[in-house]
Amino acid sequence: MKLNSFIFNCPTRVMFAEQESASIASYAEDLGIIKPLLVSDRGLVENDVLRPVIESLTDSGIPYETFYDVPPDSDIDCVNKAAEFAREKECNSIIAVGGGSVLDTAKVVNLCLNQGSDLLANQGLNILHEKLSPFIALPTTAGTGSEVSFVAAIKDLSEKRKLVFGSRFLAPDLAILDPTLLLSLPGKLTAATGMDALTHAIESLACSVTQSPLTEIISIEAMRLLFEHLPRATRNGDDLDARAGTLVASTMAGIAFTNSGVGIIHALAHATGALFKTHHGLTNAIFLPHGMRFNKQESCQVFARAARSLGYADRQNDDTACDILIGKVEELMESISIPPRLRTIGVPAMEGELLEHWSELVLEDPSIMFNPRYATTEDVIDLYKRAY
Amino acid sequence: MPFFNDSDELGTVMRELWVTIADDSSISSPLLSSKLIVRFHYKEPDGQITIDCSDGENMVIEWGDCEKQPVVEMFMQADVAHKFWMGQVNVPMYLLNGKMVAKGPVNKALALLPAIKPAFKKYPSVVRTTLNRDL
């Protein structure tokens, strides 16, 4: 088999250990952090999730400022407020503790601190040419992989669309993976965010023109960890081993997709989320088996390799092995109570202009460019009907 | 060795290519529907071309300095542009490795890629006509 040309970057140093967030001050000093802006959300503050980070900084005499007003789906206004506050307080760095919205907000705040505050002028792919200010990310969900990815998406509420920022210089300098930070995450969110990570792993595996042996092996190991640990972490949030497994898997899937891309499943989920405010991980999960079947004609071999590596298939032909893998995804969804239909998560029956608008959003999503199989309007409408 | 010897060659080919695209409604219609103004910046040799579809009816093509404010800007080596029009560029890979830089709301511009693919077939004859060079 001829190998693709590929490029592989992982500029983020990754540290995994239980309770490692309590040692953040030593990492901060290594990175030249003098006065960080601590970015998070109110829910995490109320649940005392930030305590080890705050204690570590305080005990080490590192002054910091706080911005805790990041909403679940962050927007331009939030980024501008945080960046203005950081400038006013002369912060030289960022520490972000949270899920995807918090980490993406922190990335774009860092961009603003270094490139000026005109967000519209800074959106795009590869427009940065130099390193930004020191940035440490501590994920509190196991899903987005934002702690190692090069991309961030921020809502433009006035235009009802997302601004996309992509550059390897956006990636945090350090990701501290501390599974104790995930202990308060409710079961439903654990399941939905975990399925987001699984979708990253599976879609990056399928991106035939950009994937590589490096992303393939990382994706498959992320899948193995998720199949093993996600049901346990969902059932029992205090199971620290299971939390650790899902957290590491999510970061691995983040490394894989930021190097090879995601595909049609993310395009479908982005469009659906934009119109109906559905949860990203949950929407990805519902589209996942349908998207895998759609891509099967192009991705059969690589899905079959994954099924065999995971021990789900042996000597069956590729077609059967691929079907076994899709079946395992559906079994996993059932085991963690992910609803199989869009109609149960608030997506209406679409037709006419609404369906046309939705399909336009799907087909103009950048993710679809990486998909192994070309999709038409009819294809995406068919996928909607299957998932509905 | 770069494909284009100088900016004049690059400008002649790119202008003629876009005029050819503008004259073929099967390719130009989706571009006009987008109402985008897109600017391509080239290096080695240097140059820029602005494609203005903003009125939705006519495609205005301007080589060189242009005061119009583009919605999307693409930056690349002139050789990358040549390979692109030859259909030899893996766009996702070039975006991942930074050989193509996209500034602005890139989703709208990238969504037009399938629409301009038919123009790949026209490129060799544009080069032959303008530079008297076979590909």
Short mmCIF file of C-alpha atoms in Angstrom, two decimals:
data_model
loop_
_atom_site.label_atom_id
_atom_site.label_comp_id
_atom_site.label_asym_id
_atom_site.label_seq_id
_atom_site.Cartn_x
_atom_site.Cartn_y
_atom_site.Cartn_z
CA MET A 1 0.00 0.00 0.00
CA LYS A 2 1.39 3.39 -1.02
CA LEU A 3 1.67 5.85 1.85
CA ASN A 4 0.16 9.33 1.64
CA SER A 5 2.34 12.39 1.95
CA PHE A 6 1.69 13.64 5.45
CA ILE A 7 2.67 16.19 8.05
CA PHE A 8 2.41 15.51 11.76
CA ASN A 9 2.64 18.14 14.51
CA CYS A 10 2.11 17.93 18.22
CA PRO A 11 3.53 21.16 19.58
CA THR A 12 1.76 20.69 22.92
CA ARG A 13 3.64 19.02 25.76
CA VAL A 14 1.25 16.57 27.42
CA MET A 15 1.46 15.74 31.14
CA PHE A 16 -0.87 13.08 32.54
CA ALA A 17 -1.14 12.28 36.26
CA GLU A 18 -3.81 12.22 38.92
CA GLN A 19 -3.89 15.50 40.86
CA GLU A 20 -1.22 17.04 38.62
CA SER A 21 -3.24 20.25 38.43
CA ALA A 22 -2.03 20.90 41.98
CA SER A 23 1.51 21.22 40.58
CA ILE A 24 0.66 23.79 37.95
CA ALA A 25 2.87 26.49 39.48
CA SER A 26 6.07 24.61 38.65
CA TYR A 27 5.01 24.26 35.01
CA ALA A 28 3.99 27.91 34.94
CA GLU A 29 7.42 28.99 36.11
CA ASP A 30 9.08 26.79 33.44
CA LEU A 31 7.04 28.49 30.74
CA GLY A 32 7.86 32.02 31.93
CA ILE A 33 4.36 32.66 33.18
CA ILE A 34 4.49 35.76 35.38
CA LYS A 35 0.89 36.86 35.61
CA PRO A 36 -1.65 34.58 33.91
CA LEU A 37 -5.29 35.16 33.08
CA LEU A 38 -7.17 32.20 34.55
CA VAL A 39 -10.04 31.40 32.18
CA SER A 40 -12.93 29.14 33.19
CA ASP A 41 -16.70 29.01 33.64
CA ARG A 42 -18.98 29.65 36.61
CA GLY A 43 -20.16 26.06 36.92
CA LEU A 44 -16.63 24.77 37.44
CA VAL A 45 -15.89 27.52 39.96
CA GLU A 46 -19.06 26.68 41.91
CA ASN A 47 -18.09 22.99 41.93
CA ASP A 48 -14.66 23.91 43.33
CA VAL A 49 -12.92 22.28 40.36
CA LEU A 50 -10.37 25.11 40.16
CA ARG A 51 -9.26 24.80 43.80
CA PRO A 52 -5.99 22.84 43.20
CA VAL A 53 -4.94 25.26 40.46
CA ILE A 54 -5.68 28.33 42.56
CA GLU A 55 -3.96 26.88 45.63
CA SER A 56 -0.86 25.99 43.62
CA LEU A 57 -0.58 29.48 42.10
CA THR A 58 -1.28 31.18 45.43
CA ASP A 59 1.16 29.03 47.40
CA SER A 60 3.88 29.78 44.86
CA GLY A 61 3.22 33.51 44.93
CA ILE A 62 2.20 33.69 41.26
CA PRO A 63 -0.30 36.54 40.88
CA TYR A 64 -3.21 35.90 38.54
CA GLU A 65 -6.41 37.49 37.26
CA THR A 66 -9.64 35.59 36.66
CA PHE A 67 -12.22 35.52 33.88
CA TYR A 68 -14.98 33.02 34.68
CA ASP A 69 -17.73 34.22 32.35
CA VAL A 70 -17.29 31.81 29.43
CA PRO A 71 -20.71 30.54 28.23
CA PRO A 72 -21.24 26.98 26.94
CA ASP A 73 -20.93 28.08 23.29
CA SER A 74 -18.54 31.01 23.45
CA ASP A 75 -18.89 34.08 21.25
CA ILE A 76 -17.03 37.16 20.02
CA ASP A 77 -18.34 39.33 22.84
CA CYS A 78 -16.96 36.95 25.48
CA VAL A 79 -13.54 36.79 23.79
CA ASN A 80 -13.35 40.58 23.47
CA LYS A 81 -14.28 41.10 27.14
CA ALA A 82 -11.69 38.58 28.32
CA ALA A 83 -8.95 39.98 26.06
CA GLU A 84 -9.67 43.56 27.11
CA PHE A 85 -9.57 42.55 30.77
CA ALA A 86 -6.29 40.66 30.28
CA ARG A 87 -4.72 43.69 28.58
CA GLU A 88 -5.94 46.05 31.30
CA LYS A 89 -4.47 43.78 33.99
CA GLU A 90 -1.23 43.25 32.02
CA CYS A 91 -1.47 39.47 31.97
CA ASN A 92 1.39 37.85 30.05
CA SER A 93 -0.09 34.37 29.68
CA ILE A 94 -3.19 32.16 29.84
CA ILE A 95 -4.23 29.25 32.02
CA ALA A 96 -7.54 27.70 30.93
CA VAL A 97 -9.51 25.19 32.97
CA GLY A 98 -12.62 23.83 31.32
CA GLY A 99 -14.29 22.11 28.43
CA GLY A 100 -14.09 22.91 24.73
CA SER A 101 -15.76 26.31 24.96
CA VAL A 102 -13.39 27.53 27.67
CA LEU A 103 -10.29 26.20 25.90
CA ASP A 104 -11.32 27.62 22.52
CA THR A 105 -12.08 30.98 24.11
CA ALA A 106 -8.65 30.97 25.76
CA LYS A 107 -6.96 30.21 22.42
CA VAL A 108 -8.64 33.15 20.72
CA VAL A 109 -8.00 35.47 23.69
CA ASN A 110 -4.32 34.56 23.36
CA LEU A 111 -4.54 35.38 19.65
CA CYS A 112 -6.06 38.78 20.47
CA LEU A 113 -3.38 39.55 23.06
CA ASN A 114 -0.69 39.01 20.44
CA GLN A 115 -2.33 40.05 17.16
CA GLY A 116 -4.75 42.80 18.12
CA SER A 117 -8.41 42.60 18.88
CA ASP A 118 -9.92 42.56 15.37
CA LEU A 119 -11.21 39.00 15.42
CA LEU A 120 -12.67 39.17 11.92
CA ALA A 121 -9.26 40.12 10.52
CA ASN A 122 -7.60 37.21 12.30
CA GLN A 123 -9.96 34.40 11.26
CA GLY A 124 -8.68 31.86 8.79
CA LEU A 125 -6.19 29.05 8.40
CA ASN A 126 -2.41 29.36 8.88
CA ILE A 127 -2.34 33.13 9.14
CA LEU A 128 -0.14 33.12 12.26
CA HIS A 129 3.62 33.00 11.81
CA GLU A 130 4.92 33.13 15.33
CA LYS A 131 4.41 31.75 18.79
CA LEU A 132 1.81 33.35 21.02
CA SER A 133 1.99 33.96 24.80
CA PRO A 134 2.52 31.01 27.17
CA PHE A 135 -0.66 28.95 27.48
CA ILE A 136 -1.55 26.00 29.71
CA ALA A 137 -4.77 24.03 29.18
CA LEU A 138 -6.42 21.77 31.75
CA PRO A 139 -9.42 19.95 30.22
CA THR A 140 -12.38 19.17 32.47
CA THR A 141 -14.22 17.07 29.87
CA ALA A 142 -12.97 14.16 27.80
CA GLY A 143 -14.24 15.06 24.37
CA THR A 144 -13.10 18.04 22.35
CA GLY A 145 -9.34 17.45 22.33
CA SER A 146 -9.02 21.24 22.29
CA GLU A 147 -6.08 20.99 24.72
CA VAL A 148 -3.91 19.75 21.83
CA SER A 149 -5.72 20.91 18.70
CA PHE A 150 -4.74 23.79 16.42
CA VAL A 151 -8.26 25.05 15.84
CA ALA A 152 -10.81 27.16 17.69
CA ALA A 153 -14.36 28.09 16.78
CA ILE A 154 -16.14 31.13 18.20
CA LYS A 155 -19.73 32.18 17.51
CA ASP A 156 -20.51 35.39 15.69
CA LEU A 157 -24.00 35.95 17.09
CA SER A 158 -24.82 38.84 14.74
CA GLU A 159 -24.05 36.78 11.62
CA LYS A 160 -25.29 33.48 13.13
CA ARG A 161 -22.16 31.61 12.12
CA LYS A 162 -18.90 30.42 13.63
CA LEU A 163 -15.56 32.09 13.09
CA VAL A 164 -12.86 29.49 12.47
CA PHE A 165 -9.27 29.99 13.57
CA GLY A 166 -6.64 27.42 12.62
CA SER A 167 -2.88 27.50 13.20
CA ARG A 168 -0.42 25.27 14.98
CA PHE A 169 0.60 28.36 16.99
CA LEU A 170 -2.86 28.37 18.62
CA ALA A 171 -2.18 25.04 20.36
CA PRO A 172 -1.44 25.30 24.08
CA ASP A 173 2.20 24.93 25.17
CA LEU A 174 1.20 22.43 27.81
CA ALA A 175 -1.85 20.23 28.44
CA ILE A 176 -2.18 18.93 31.98
CA LEU A 177 -4.41 15.85 31.97
CA ASP A 178 -5.65 15.43 35.52
CA PRO A 179 -8.56 12.99 35.66
CA THR A 180 -9.61 14.24 39.10
CA LEU A 181 -10.82 17.42 37.36
CA LEU A 182 -13.48 15.32 35.60
CA LEU A 183 -15.02 13.73 38.69
CA SER A 184 -17.95 16.15 38.88
CA LEU A 185 -18.91 15.76 35.20
CA PRO A 186 -22.48 14.32 35.06
CA GLY A 187 -23.08 10.96 33.35
CA LYS A 188 -25.00 12.37 30.39
CA LEU A 189 -22.23 14.86 29.59
CA THR A 190 -19.59 12.19 30.10
CA ALA A 191 -21.35 10.04 27.51
CA ALA A 192 -21.92 12.84 25.00
CA THR A 193 -18.41 14.29 25.21
CA GLY A 194 -16.90 10.81 25.08
CA MET A 195 -18.78 10.16 21.84
CA ASP A 196 -17.32 13.40 20.48
CA ALA A 197 -13.87 11.95 21.14
CA LEU A 198 -14.84 8.66 19.49
CA THR A 199 -16.08 10.59 16.45
CA HIS A 200 -12.74 12.44 16.25
CA ALA A 201 -10.89 9.13 16.33
CA ILE A 202 -13.07 7.45 13.70
CA GLU A 203 -13.27 10.42 11.34
CA SER A 204 -9.52 11.09 11.48
CA LEU A 205 -9.01 7.43 10.61
CA ALA A 206 -11.24 7.82 7.56
CA CYS A 207 -9.66 11.01 6.16
CA SER A 208 -7.92 9.14 3.36
CA VAL A 209 -5.97 12.03 1.82
CA THR A 210 -4.50 13.38 5.04
CA GLN A 211 -4.28 10.47 7.48
CA SER A 212 -0.95 8.78 8.18
CA PRO A 213 0.37 5.72 10.01
CA LEU A 214 0.91 8.02 12.99
CA THR A 215 -2.67 9.28 13.14
CA GLU A 216 -4.03 5.79 12.41
CA ILE A 217 -2.33 4.14 15.36
CA ILE A 218 -3.25 7.02 17.67
CA SER A 219 -6.88 6.92 16.52
CA ILE A 220 -7.21 3.17 17.00
CA GLU A 221 -5.70 3.30 20.50
CA ALA A 222 -8.04 6.17 21.38
CA MET A 223 -10.95 4.02 20.19
CA ARG A 224 -9.74 1.08 22.29
CA LEU A 225 -9.56 3.26 25.42
CA LEU A 226 -13.01 4.72 24.78
CA PHE A 227 -14.72 1.37 24.11
CA GLU A 228 -13.20 0.11 27.37
CA HIS A 229 -13.59 3.11 29.65
CA LEU A 230 -16.50 5.23 28.44
CA PRO A 231 -19.29 2.91 29.72
CA ARG A 232 -17.60 2.73 33.14
CA ALA A 233 -16.99 6.48 33.36
CA THR A 234 -20.61 7.12 32.38
CA ARG A 235 -22.05 4.64 34.90
CA ASN A 236 -19.80 5.61 37.77
CA GLY A 237 -18.32 9.10 37.64
CA ASP A 238 -16.06 8.34 40.61
CA ASP A 239 -14.24 5.58 38.72
CA LEU A 240 -10.92 7.41 38.41
CA ASP A 241 -9.32 4.77 36.17
CA ALA A 242 -12.19 5.07 33.72
CA ARG A 243 -11.99 8.88 33.86
CA ALA A 244 -8.28 8.63 33.12
CA GLY A 245 -8.87 6.29 30.18
CA THR A 246 -11.42 8.58 28.55
CA LEU A 247 -9.32 11.69 29.18
CA VAL A 248 -6.19 10.25 27.58
CA ALA A 249 -8.27 8.87 24.70
CA SER A 250 -9.81 12.27 24.10
CA THR A 251 -6.38 13.92 23.93
CA MET A 252 -5.11 11.19 21.58
CA ALA A 253 -8.13 11.63 19.32
CA GLY A 254 -7.46 15.38 19.42
CA ILE A 255 -3.88 14.83 18.25
CA ALA A 256 -5.14 12.55 15.48
CA PHE A 257 -7.86 14.83 14.11
CA THR A 258 -5.83 18.02 14.32
CA ASN A 259 -3.31 16.33 12.03
CA SER A 260 -5.68 14.63 9.61
CA GLY A 261 -9.02 16.41 9.89
CA VAL A 262 -12.58 15.34 10.52
CA GLY A 263 -15.26 14.74 7.91
CA ILE A 264 -18.93 14.62 7.04
CA ILE A 265 -20.12 13.63 10.52
CA HIS A 266 -18.74 16.85 11.98
CA ALA A 267 -20.15 18.85 9.07
CA LEU A 268 -23.61 17.38 9.76
CA ALA A 269 -23.28 18.04 13.50
CA HIS A 270 -22.02 21.62 13.03
CA ALA A 271 -24.96 22.52 10.76
CA THR A 272 -27.48 20.86 13.07
CA GLY A 273 -25.99 22.53 16.14
CA ALA A 274 -25.97 25.93 14.44
CA LEU A 275 -29.70 25.75 13.63
CA PHE A 276 -31.11 23.88 16.62
CA LYS A 277 -28.50 24.38 19.40
CA THR A 278 -28.07 20.63 19.91
CA HIS A 279 -25.14 19.33 21.97
CA HIS A 280 -22.14 18.83 19.67
CA GLY A 281 -21.02 15.47 21.05
CA LEU A 282 -24.54 14.08 21.14
CA THR A 283 -25.24 15.19 17.57
CA ASN A 284 -21.96 13.71 16.37
CA ALA A 285 -22.86 10.45 18.09
CA ILE A 286 -26.26 10.19 16.38
CA PHE A 287 -24.76 10.82 12.95
CA LEU A 288 -21.70 8.58 13.57
CA PRO A 289 -23.01 5.15 12.45
CA HIS A 290 -24.78 6.70 9.45
CA GLY A 291 -21.68 8.63 8.44
CA MET A 292 -19.54 5.50 8.78
CA ARG A 293 -21.94 3.60 6.50
CA PHE A 294 -21.86 6.47 4.01
CA ASN A 295 -18.05 6.42 3.99
CA LYS A 296 -17.81 2.64 3.96
CA GLN A 297 -17.09 2.40 0.23
CA GLU A 298 -13.97 4.54 0.70
CA SER A 299 -13.01 3.62 4.27
CA CYS A 300 -13.82 -0.09 4.37
CA GLN A 301 -10.18 -1.21 4.56
CA VAL A 302 -9.14 1.17 7.31
CA PHE A 303 -12.29 0.48 9.36
CA ALA A 304 -11.63 -3.25 8.95
CA ARG A 305 -8.02 -2.78 10.13
CA ALA A 306 -9.35 -0.94 13.18
CA ALA A 307 -11.91 -3.69 13.89
CA ARG A 308 -9.14 -6.32 13.77
CA SER A 309 -6.71 -4.25 15.89
CA LEU A 310 -9.44 -3.81 18.51
CA GLY A 311 -10.10 -7.55 18.56
CA TYR A 312 -13.65 -7.25 17.21
CA ALA A 313 -12.91 -9.02 13.94
CA ASP A 314 -10.44 -11.66 12.89
CA ARG A 315 -10.54 -13.47 9.57
CA GLN A 316 -13.75 -12.00 8.23
CA ASN A 317 -13.50 -10.07 4.97
CA ASP A 318 -13.13 -6.27 5.11
CA ASP A 319 -16.79 -5.66 4.39
CA THR A 320 -17.92 -7.80 7.33
CA ALA A 321 -15.21 -6.43 9.65
CA CYS A 322 -16.30 -2.89 8.80
CA ASP A 323 -19.94 -3.75 9.61
CA ILE A 324 -18.82 -5.30 12.91
CA LEU A 325 -17.08 -2.04 13.86
CA ILE A 326 -20.19 0.01 13.05
CA GLY A 327 -22.23 -2.44 15.13
CA LYS A 328 -19.81 -1.97 18.05
CA VAL A 329 -20.29 1.81 17.86
CA GLU A 330 -24.07 1.32 18.03
CA GLU A 331 -23.70 -1.08 20.97
CA LEU A 332 -21.55 1.45 22.79
CA MET A 333 -24.13 4.19 22.18
CA GLU A 334 -26.88 1.98 23.56
CA SER A 335 -24.82 1.03 26.60
CA ILE A 336 -24.33 4.68 27.57
CA SER A 337 -27.93 5.69 26.74
CA ILE A 338 -27.15 7.88 23.73
CA PRO A 339 -30.45 8.37 21.88
CA PRO A 340 -30.23 7.00 18.33
CA ARG A 341 -32.49 9.60 16.70
CA LEU A 342 -32.21 13.34 16.06
CA ARG A 343 -35.93 13.78 16.80
CA THR A 344 -35.29 12.94 20.48
CA ILE A 345 -32.77 15.75 20.94
CA GLY A 346 -34.93 18.60 19.66
CA VAL A 347 -34.26 18.51 15.92
CA PRO A 348 -37.51 19.16 14.05
CA ALA A 349 -38.73 17.37 10.94
CA MET A 350 -37.10 19.51 8.23
CA GLU A 351 -38.37 20.08 4.74
CA GLY A 352 -38.46 22.79 2.07
CA GLU A 353 -36.34 25.89 2.62
CA LEU A 354 -35.21 24.85 6.08
CA LEU A 355 -33.85 21.54 4.81
CA GLU A 356 -32.22 23.33 1.89
CA HIS A 357 -30.57 25.87 4.20
CA TRP A 358 -29.38 23.11 6.55
CA SER A 359 -27.87 21.13 3.66
CA GLU A 360 -26.08 24.27 2.40
CA LEU A 361 -24.55 24.72 5.86
CA VAL A 362 -23.39 21.07 5.82
CA LEU A 363 -21.80 21.37 2.38
CA GLU A 364 -19.98 24.61 3.15
CA ASP A 365 -18.53 23.32 6.43
CA PRO A 366 -14.71 23.09 6.14
CA SER A 367 -14.77 19.58 7.68
CA ILE A 368 -16.42 18.12 4.61
CA MET A 369 -13.34 18.89 2.52
CA PHE A 370 -11.48 16.16 4.43
CA ASN A 371 -14.20 13.54 3.99
CA PRO A 372 -13.06 10.52 1.96
CA ARG A 373 -16.26 10.42 -0.11
CA TYR A 374 -17.71 13.34 -2.04
CA ALA A 375 -21.18 14.25 -0.75
CA THR A 376 -24.01 15.87 -2.69
CA THR A 377 -27.07 17.71 -1.36
CA GLU A 378 -29.08 14.51 -1.88
CA ASP A 379 -26.52 12.56 0.15
CA VAL A 380 -26.66 14.85 3.16
CA ILE A 381 -30.47 14.97 3.08
CA ASP A 382 -30.51 11.18 2.98
CA LEU A 383 -28.19 11.08 6.02
CA TYR A 384 -30.50 13.48 7.86
CA LYS A 385 -33.51 11.27 7.11
CA ARG A 386 -31.69 8.17 8.30
CA ALA A 387 -30.63 9.87 11.53
CA TYR A 388 -33.97 11.60 12.14
CA MET B 1 12.80 26.19 -11.35
CA PRO B 2 9.52 28.13 -11.03
CA PHE B 3 6.94 27.55 -13.76
CA PHE B 4 6.31 31.28 -14.29
CA ASN B 5 9.40 33.24 -15.29
CA ASP B 6 8.09 36.56 -14.00
CA SER B 7 5.03 38.41 -12.72
CA ASP B 8 3.95 39.33 -16.24
CA GLU B 9 3.67 35.68 -17.24
CA LEU B 10 1.80 34.87 -14.04
CA GLY B 11 -0.58 37.79 -14.53
CA THR B 12 -1.23 36.98 -18.18
CA VAL B 13 -2.14 33.37 -17.41
CA MET B 14 -4.26 34.07 -14.33
CA ARG B 15 -6.18 36.90 -16.00
CA GLU B 16 -6.93 34.80 -19.07
CA LEU B 17 -7.88 31.80 -16.95
CA TRP B 18 -10.42 33.81 -14.96
CA VAL B 19 -11.81 35.44 -18.12
CA THR B 20 -12.31 31.92 -19.48
CA ILE B 21 -14.04 30.89 -16.23
CA ALA B 22 -16.25 34.01 -16.32
CA ASP B 23 -17.32 33.16 -19.89
CA ASP B 24 -18.43 29.64 -18.94
CA SER B 25 -21.69 29.99 -17.03
CA SER B 26 -21.58 26.38 -15.84
CA ILE B 27 -18.51 27.29 -13.76
CA SER B 28 -19.16 30.96 -13.06
CA SER B 29 -22.79 30.63 -11.85
CA PRO B 30 -22.02 29.10 -8.44
CA LEU B 31 -19.17 31.57 -7.96
CA LEU B 32 -21.45 34.53 -8.75
CA SER B 33 -24.12 33.12 -6.43
CA SER B 34 -21.62 33.25 -3.58
CA LYS B 35 -21.27 37.06 -4.07
CA LEU B 36 -17.77 36.79 -2.61
CA ILE B 37 -14.79 38.98 -3.33
CA VAL B 38 -11.74 36.71 -3.23
CA ARG B 39 -8.14 37.83 -3.58
CA PHE B 40 -5.29 35.44 -4.42
CA HIS B 41 -1.79 36.55 -3.37
CA TYR B 42 1.12 34.87 -5.13
CA LYS B 43 4.82 34.74 -4.35
CA GLU B 44 7.84 33.93 -6.54
CA PRO B 45 6.94 35.53 -8.84
CA ASP B 46 4.79 37.97 -6.92
CA GLY B 47 1.35 39.15 -7.91
CA GLN B 48 -2.26 39.32 -6.85
CA ILE B 49 -5.58 38.89 -8.56
CA THR B 50 -8.99 39.92 -7.21
CA ILE B 51 -12.14 38.14 -8.31
CA ASP B 52 -15.22 40.19 -7.50
CA CYS B 53 -18.54 38.32 -7.67
CA SER B 54 -20.29 40.75 -5.32
CA ASP B 55 -23.05 41.93 -7.66
CA GLY B 56 -24.05 38.33 -8.40
CA GLU B 57 -24.27 39.03 -12.15
CA ASN B 58 -20.81 39.82 -13.49
CA MET B 59 -17.41 38.59 -12.47
CA VAL B 60 -14.92 41.49 -12.27
CA ILE B 61 -11.29 40.42 -12.55
CA GLU B 62 -8.50 42.76 -11.49
CA TRP B 63 -4.80 41.89 -11.63
CA GLY B 64 -2.46 43.86 -9.37
CA ASP B 65 -3.28 46.46 -6.74
CA CYS B 66 -6.99 46.78 -6.09
CA GLU B 67 -8.81 48.88 -3.52
CA LYS B 68 -11.73 46.49 -3.13
CA GLN B 69 -11.99 44.89 0.30
CA PRO B 70 -11.82 41.11 -0.17
CA VAL B 71 -13.99 38.80 1.94
CA VAL B 72 -11.52 35.94 1.63
CA GLU B 73 -7.81 36.04 0.83
CA MET B 74 -5.69 33.07 -0.22
CA PHE B 75 -1.88 33.17 -0.07
CA MET B 76 0.41 30.71 -1.88
CA GLN B 77 3.53 30.31 -4.01
CA ALA B 78 2.85 30.87 -7.72
CA ASP B 79 4.04 27.31 -8.31
CA VAL B 80 1.38 26.03 -5.89
CA ALA B 81 -1.22 27.96 -7.90
CA HIS B 82 0.10 26.36 -11.11
CA LYS B 83 -0.12 22.88 -9.56
CA PHE B 84 -3.59 23.69 -8.20
CA TRP B 85 -4.95 24.53 -11.65
CA MET B 86 -3.27 21.43 -13.01
CA GLY B 87 -5.37 19.47 -10.50
CA GLN B 88 -2.26 18.27 -8.69
CA VAL B 89 -2.81 19.86 -5.28
CA ASN B 90 -4.22 17.97 -2.35
CA VAL B 91 -5.97 21.03 -0.88
CA PRO B 92 -6.64 19.59 2.61
CA MET B 93 -2.98 18.60 2.91
CA TYR B 94 -1.77 22.01 1.68
CA LEU B 95 -4.01 23.68 4.26
CA LEU B 96 -2.68 21.41 6.99
CA ASN B 97 0.98 21.97 6.11
CA GLY B 98 0.60 25.72 5.58
CA LYS B 99 1.47 25.80 1.86
CA MET B 100 -1.92 27.45 1.41
CA VAL B 101 -3.02 30.19 3.78
CA ALA B 102 -6.66 31.21 3.94
CA LYS B 103 -7.76 34.43 5.61
CA GLY B 104 -11.38 35.31 6.31
CA PRO B 105 -14.53 33.14 6.51
CA VAL B 106 -12.81 30.29 4.71
CA ASN B 107 -15.78 27.93 4.76
CA LYS B 108 -17.57 29.89 2.03
CA ALA B 109 -14.53 29.94 -0.23
CA LEU B 110 -13.61 26.29 0.35
CA ALA B 111 -17.18 25.27 -0.39
CA LEU B 112 -16.65 26.58 -3.93
CA LEU B 113 -13.75 24.20 -4.65
CA PRO B 114 -15.94 21.51 -6.26
CA ALA B 115 -17.53 24.20 -8.45
CA ILE B 116 -14.21 25.38 -9.92
CA LYS B 117 -12.79 21.90 -10.55
CA PRO B 118 -14.12 21.86 -14.15
CA ALA B 119 -11.80 24.82 -14.83
CA PHE B 120 -8.80 22.50 -14.35
CA LYS B 121 -9.46 21.18 -17.85
CA LYS B 122 -9.26 24.67 -19.32
CA TYR B 123 -5.93 25.57 -17.73
CA PRO B 124 -3.55 23.74 -20.12
CA SER B 125 -5.08 25.43 -23.16
CA VAL B 126 -4.93 28.83 -21.42
CA VAL B 127 -1.21 28.29 -20.78
CA ARG B 128 -0.71 27.13 -24.38
CA THR B 129 -2.54 30.17 -25.77
CA THR B 130 -0.93 32.79 -23.52
CA LEU B 131 2.62 31.47 -23.08
CA ASN B 132 2.90 29.23 -26.14
CA ARG B 133 3.97 26.48 -23.77
CA ASP B 134 2.65 22.90 -23.70
CA LEU B 135 2.04 21.15 -20.40
#
